[in-house]
Amino acid sequence: MISYLLDTHILVWWRQDFKRLRKVQAQVLQDLEERGQVSGVSAISLRELAKMIQRGRIELDVPLEAWLSEIEQHPLLNVFPLTSKIAAESVRLGDDFHRDPADQIIVATARCHDLTLVTADDRIRKWGKVRVL
């Protein structure tokens, strides 16, 4: 059973820069990995990663397509597609949620699948309408 959804930055840090995670996040992800438990990722995170690479915000040592494919095929990750339910939920988050469509989809994915969102985004963490780690 999947309990956690990784946001885009957490996914990058989990794969490339583990020490940037909060201590509790690192511990939970390490425990999940040791137990072979799968975590979720929103499909929109793959697009965000591609854009981050295009803009030079992160660097890879392999081609973009290979890195994205590795995420899709990773045995401990499940990529959740954008569904009509998630799309509808993403526009119901309210005016007090920030306007980034990718973050809206990520949060809606966590809410629709009843997952705890692992995030470093303080706006999401303070919002209070999704479980966060």
PDB file of C-alpha atoms in Angstrom:
ATOM      1  CA  MET A   1       0.000   0.000   0.000  1.00  0.00           C
ATOM      2  CA  ILE A   2       1.239   3.478  -0.894  1.00  0.00           C
ATOM      3  CA  SER A   3       1.168   6.023   1.948  1.00  0.00           C
ATOM      4  CA  TYR A   4       3.340   8.888   0.680  1.00  0.00           C
ATOM      5  CA  LEU A   5       3.444  11.126  -2.381  1.00  0.00           C
ATOM      6  CA  LEU A   6       6.776  12.815  -3.125  1.00  0.00           C
ATOM      7  CA  ASP A   7       6.642  16.325  -4.522  1.00  0.00           C
ATOM      8  CA  THR A   8       9.055  17.285  -7.278  1.00  0.00           C
ATOM      9  CA  HIS A   9      11.864  18.717  -5.140  1.00  0.00           C
ATOM     10  CA  ILE A  10      11.716  15.803  -2.711  1.00  0.00           C
ATOM     11  CA  LEU A  11      11.984  13.401  -5.650  1.00  0.00           C
ATOM     12  CA  VAL A  12      15.084  15.211  -6.935  1.00  0.00           C
ATOM     13  CA  TRP A  13      16.702  15.312  -3.501  1.00  0.00           C
ATOM     14  CA  TRP A  14      15.849  11.639  -2.857  1.00  0.00           C
ATOM     15  CA  ARG A  15      17.626  10.700  -6.094  1.00  0.00           C
ATOM     16  CA  GLN A  16      20.498  13.230  -6.069  1.00  0.00           C
ATOM     17  CA  ASP A  17      20.980  15.192  -2.856  1.00  0.00           C
ATOM     18  CA  PHE A  18      19.617  13.236   0.127  1.00  0.00           C
ATOM     19  CA  LYS A  19      21.137  15.619   2.697  1.00  0.00           C
ATOM     20  CA  ARG A  20      18.793  18.440   1.564  1.00  0.00           C
ATOM     21  CA  LEU A  21      15.808  16.538   2.972  1.00  0.00           C
ATOM     22  CA  ARG A  22      14.511  17.381   6.438  1.00  0.00           C
ATOM     23  CA  LYS A  23      15.743  14.847   8.958  1.00  0.00           C
ATOM     24  CA  VAL A  24      12.304  13.263   9.441  1.00  0.00           C
ATOM     25  CA  GLN A  25      11.753  13.094   5.667  1.00  0.00           C
ATOM     26  CA  ALA A  26      15.105  11.406   5.124  1.00  0.00           C
ATOM     27  CA  GLN A  27      14.375   8.892   7.882  1.00  0.00           C
ATOM     28  CA  VAL A  28      10.916   8.025   6.537  1.00  0.00           C
ATOM     29  CA  LEU A  29      12.177   7.647   2.965  1.00  0.00           C
ATOM     30  CA  GLN A  30      15.094   5.525   4.123  1.00  0.00           C
ATOM     31  CA  ASP A  31      12.729   3.317   6.158  1.00  0.00           C
ATOM     32  CA  LEU A  32      10.384   2.931   3.172  1.00  0.00           C
ATOM     33  CA  GLU A  33      13.303   2.031   0.923  1.00  0.00           C
ATOM     34  CA  GLU A  34      14.650  -0.538   3.389  1.00  0.00           C
ATOM     35  CA  ARG A  35      11.198  -2.151   3.644  1.00  0.00           C
ATOM     36  CA  GLY A  36      10.727  -2.078  -0.125  1.00  0.00           C
ATOM     37  CA  GLN A  37       7.599   0.054   0.249  1.00  0.00           C
ATOM     38  CA  VAL A  38       6.486   2.050  -2.783  1.00  0.00           C
ATOM     39  CA  SER A  39       5.996   5.831  -2.736  1.00  0.00           C
ATOM     40  CA  GLY A  40       3.910   7.815  -5.191  1.00  0.00           C
ATOM     41  CA  VAL A  41       4.850  10.577  -7.606  1.00  0.00           C
ATOM     42  CA  SER A  42       2.459  12.732  -9.620  1.00  0.00           C
ATOM     43  CA  ALA A  43       2.939  12.560 -13.389  1.00  0.00           C
ATOM     44  CA  ILE A  44       3.154  16.367 -13.418  1.00  0.00           C
ATOM     45  CA  SER A  45       6.433  16.046 -11.501  1.00  0.00           C
ATOM     46  CA  LEU A  46       8.026  14.460 -14.582  1.00  0.00           C
ATOM     47  CA  ARG A  47       7.150  17.575 -16.580  1.00  0.00           C
ATOM     48  CA  GLU A  48       8.412  19.828 -13.787  1.00  0.00           C
ATOM     49  CA  LEU A  49      11.695  17.901 -13.751  1.00  0.00           C
ATOM     50  CA  ALA A  50      12.079  18.291 -17.507  1.00  0.00           C
ATOM     51  CA  LYS A  51      11.499  22.045 -17.190  1.00  0.00           C
ATOM     52  CA  MET A  52      13.956  22.352 -14.282  1.00  0.00           C
ATOM     53  CA  ILE A  53      16.604  20.634 -16.392  1.00  0.00           C
ATOM     54  CA  GLN A  54      15.835  22.807 -19.431  1.00  0.00           C
ATOM     55  CA  ARG A  55      16.250  25.938 -17.300  1.00  0.00           C
ATOM     56  CA  GLY A  56      19.509  24.661 -15.792  1.00  0.00           C
ATOM     57  CA  ARG A  57      18.135  24.435 -12.244  1.00  0.00           C
ATOM     58  CA  ILE A  58      19.308  20.833 -11.929  1.00  0.00           C
ATOM     59  CA  GLU A  59      21.956  18.894 -13.811  1.00  0.00           C
ATOM     60  CA  LEU A  60      21.946  15.246 -14.772  1.00  0.00           C
ATOM     61  CA  ASP A  61      24.733  12.843 -15.569  1.00  0.00           C
ATOM     62  CA  VAL A  62      22.466  10.931 -17.993  1.00  0.00           C
ATOM     63  CA  PRO A  63      20.131  12.079 -20.806  1.00  0.00           C
ATOM     64  CA  LEU A  64      16.787  13.534 -19.685  1.00  0.00           C
ATOM     65  CA  GLU A  65      14.691  10.749 -21.208  1.00  0.00           C
ATOM     66  CA  ALA A  66      16.786   8.089 -19.486  1.00  0.00           C
ATOM     67  CA  TRP A  67      16.403   9.794 -16.102  1.00  0.00           C
ATOM     68  CA  LEU A  68      12.632  10.205 -16.498  1.00  0.00           C
ATOM     69  CA  SER A  69      12.327   6.606 -17.664  1.00  0.00           C
ATOM     70  CA  GLU A  70      14.297   5.475 -14.612  1.00  0.00           C
ATOM     71  CA  ILE A  71      11.765   7.241 -12.391  1.00  0.00           C
ATOM     72  CA  GLU A  72       8.828   5.660 -14.232  1.00  0.00           C
ATOM     73  CA  GLN A  73      10.353   2.196 -13.975  1.00  0.00           C
ATOM     74  CA  HIS A  74      11.785   2.485 -10.456  1.00  0.00           C
ATOM     75  CA  PRO A  75      10.438  -0.421  -8.369  1.00  0.00           C
ATOM     76  CA  LEU A  76       9.830   1.842  -5.349  1.00  0.00           C
ATOM     77  CA  LEU A  77       7.934   4.564  -7.235  1.00  0.00           C
ATOM     78  CA  ASN A  78       4.418   4.619  -8.622  1.00  0.00           C
ATOM     79  CA  VAL A  79       3.640   7.448 -11.046  1.00  0.00           C
ATOM     80  CA  PHE A  80       0.032   8.571 -10.613  1.00  0.00           C
ATOM     81  CA  PRO A  81      -1.509   9.834 -13.873  1.00  0.00           C
ATOM     82  CA  LEU A  82      -3.587  12.986 -14.104  1.00  0.00           C
ATOM     83  CA  THR A  83      -7.204  11.821 -13.955  1.00  0.00           C
ATOM     84  CA  SER A  84     -10.503  13.669 -14.249  1.00  0.00           C
ATOM     85  CA  LYS A  85     -10.960  13.336 -10.474  1.00  0.00           C
ATOM     86  CA  ILE A  86      -7.542  14.881  -9.784  1.00  0.00           C
ATOM     87  CA  ALA A  87      -8.108  17.652 -12.355  1.00  0.00           C
ATOM     88  CA  ALA A  88     -11.440  18.551 -10.734  1.00  0.00           C
ATOM     89  CA  GLU A  89      -9.941  18.470  -7.225  1.00  0.00           C
ATOM     90  CA  SER A  90      -7.041  20.691  -8.346  1.00  0.00           C
ATOM     91  CA  VAL A  91      -9.415  23.577  -9.119  1.00  0.00           C
ATOM     92  CA  ARG A  92     -11.327  23.172  -5.835  1.00  0.00           C
ATOM     93  CA  LEU A  93      -8.401  23.856  -3.523  1.00  0.00           C
ATOM     94  CA  GLY A  94      -9.593  27.375  -2.779  1.00  0.00           C
ATOM     95  CA  ASP A  95      -8.294  30.888  -3.159  1.00  0.00           C
ATOM     96  CA  ASP A  96      -5.980  30.477  -0.172  1.00  0.00           C
ATOM     97  CA  PHE A  97      -3.871  27.960  -2.120  1.00  0.00           C
ATOM     98  CA  HIS A  98      -1.172  29.353  -4.413  1.00  0.00           C
ATOM     99  CA  ARG A  99      -1.667  29.414  -8.168  1.00  0.00           C
ATOM    100  CA  ASP A 100       1.073  27.056  -9.407  1.00  0.00           C
ATOM    101  CA  PRO A 101      -0.847  24.489 -11.502  1.00  0.00           C
ATOM    102  CA  ALA A 102       1.770  21.769 -10.896  1.00  0.00           C
ATOM    103  CA  ASP A 103       1.510  22.198  -7.126  1.00  0.00           C
ATOM    104  CA  GLN A 104      -2.283  22.175  -7.421  1.00  0.00           C
ATOM    105  CA  ILE A 105      -2.136  18.846  -9.273  1.00  0.00           C
ATOM    106  CA  ILE A 106       0.377  17.370  -6.817  1.00  0.00           C
ATOM    107  CA  VAL A 107      -1.748  18.360  -3.809  1.00  0.00           C
ATOM    108  CA  ALA A 108      -4.928  17.144  -5.520  1.00  0.00           C
ATOM    109  CA  THR A 109      -3.218  13.816  -6.241  1.00  0.00           C
ATOM    110  CA  ALA A 110      -2.307  13.434  -2.564  1.00  0.00           C
ATOM    111  CA  ARG A 111      -5.847  14.309  -1.477  1.00  0.00           C
ATOM    112  CA  CYS A 112      -7.589  12.052  -4.029  1.00  0.00           C
ATOM    113  CA  HIS A 113      -5.422   9.067  -3.093  1.00  0.00           C
ATOM    114  CA  ASP A 114      -5.422   9.856   0.657  1.00  0.00           C
ATOM    115  CA  LEU A 115      -1.625  10.130   0.766  1.00  0.00           C
ATOM    116  CA  THR A 116       0.731  12.127   2.961  1.00  0.00           C
ATOM    117  CA  LEU A 117       2.599  14.643   0.809  1.00  0.00           C
ATOM    118  CA  VAL A 118       6.350  14.785   1.386  1.00  0.00           C
ATOM    119  CA  THR A 119       7.197  18.393   0.548  1.00  0.00           C
ATOM    120  CA  ALA A 120       9.631  21.176   1.314  1.00  0.00           C
ATOM    121  CA  ASP A 121       7.200  23.850   0.084  1.00  0.00           C
ATOM    122  CA  ASP A 122       6.364  26.015   3.095  1.00  0.00           C
ATOM    123  CA  ARG A 123       3.216  27.391   1.429  1.00  0.00           C
ATOM    124  CA  ILE A 124       1.824  23.872   1.128  1.00  0.00           C
ATOM    125  CA  ARG A 125       3.059  22.891   4.584  1.00  0.00           C
ATOM    126  CA  LYS A 126       1.291  25.895   6.168  1.00  0.00           C
ATOM    127  CA  TRP A 127      -1.902  25.542   4.100  1.00  0.00           C
ATOM    128  CA  GLY A 128      -3.223  22.833   6.419  1.00  0.00           C
ATOM    129  CA  LYS A 129      -5.634  21.046   4.074  1.00  0.00           C
ATOM    130  CA  VAL A 130      -3.385  18.146   3.081  1.00  0.00           C
ATOM    131  CA  ARG A 131      -1.309  15.837   5.291  1.00  0.00           C
ATOM    132  CA  VAL A 132       2.364  16.724   4.968  1.00  0.00           C
ATOM    133  CA  LEU A 133       5.696  15.374   6.095  1.00  0.00           C
TER     134      LEU A 133
END
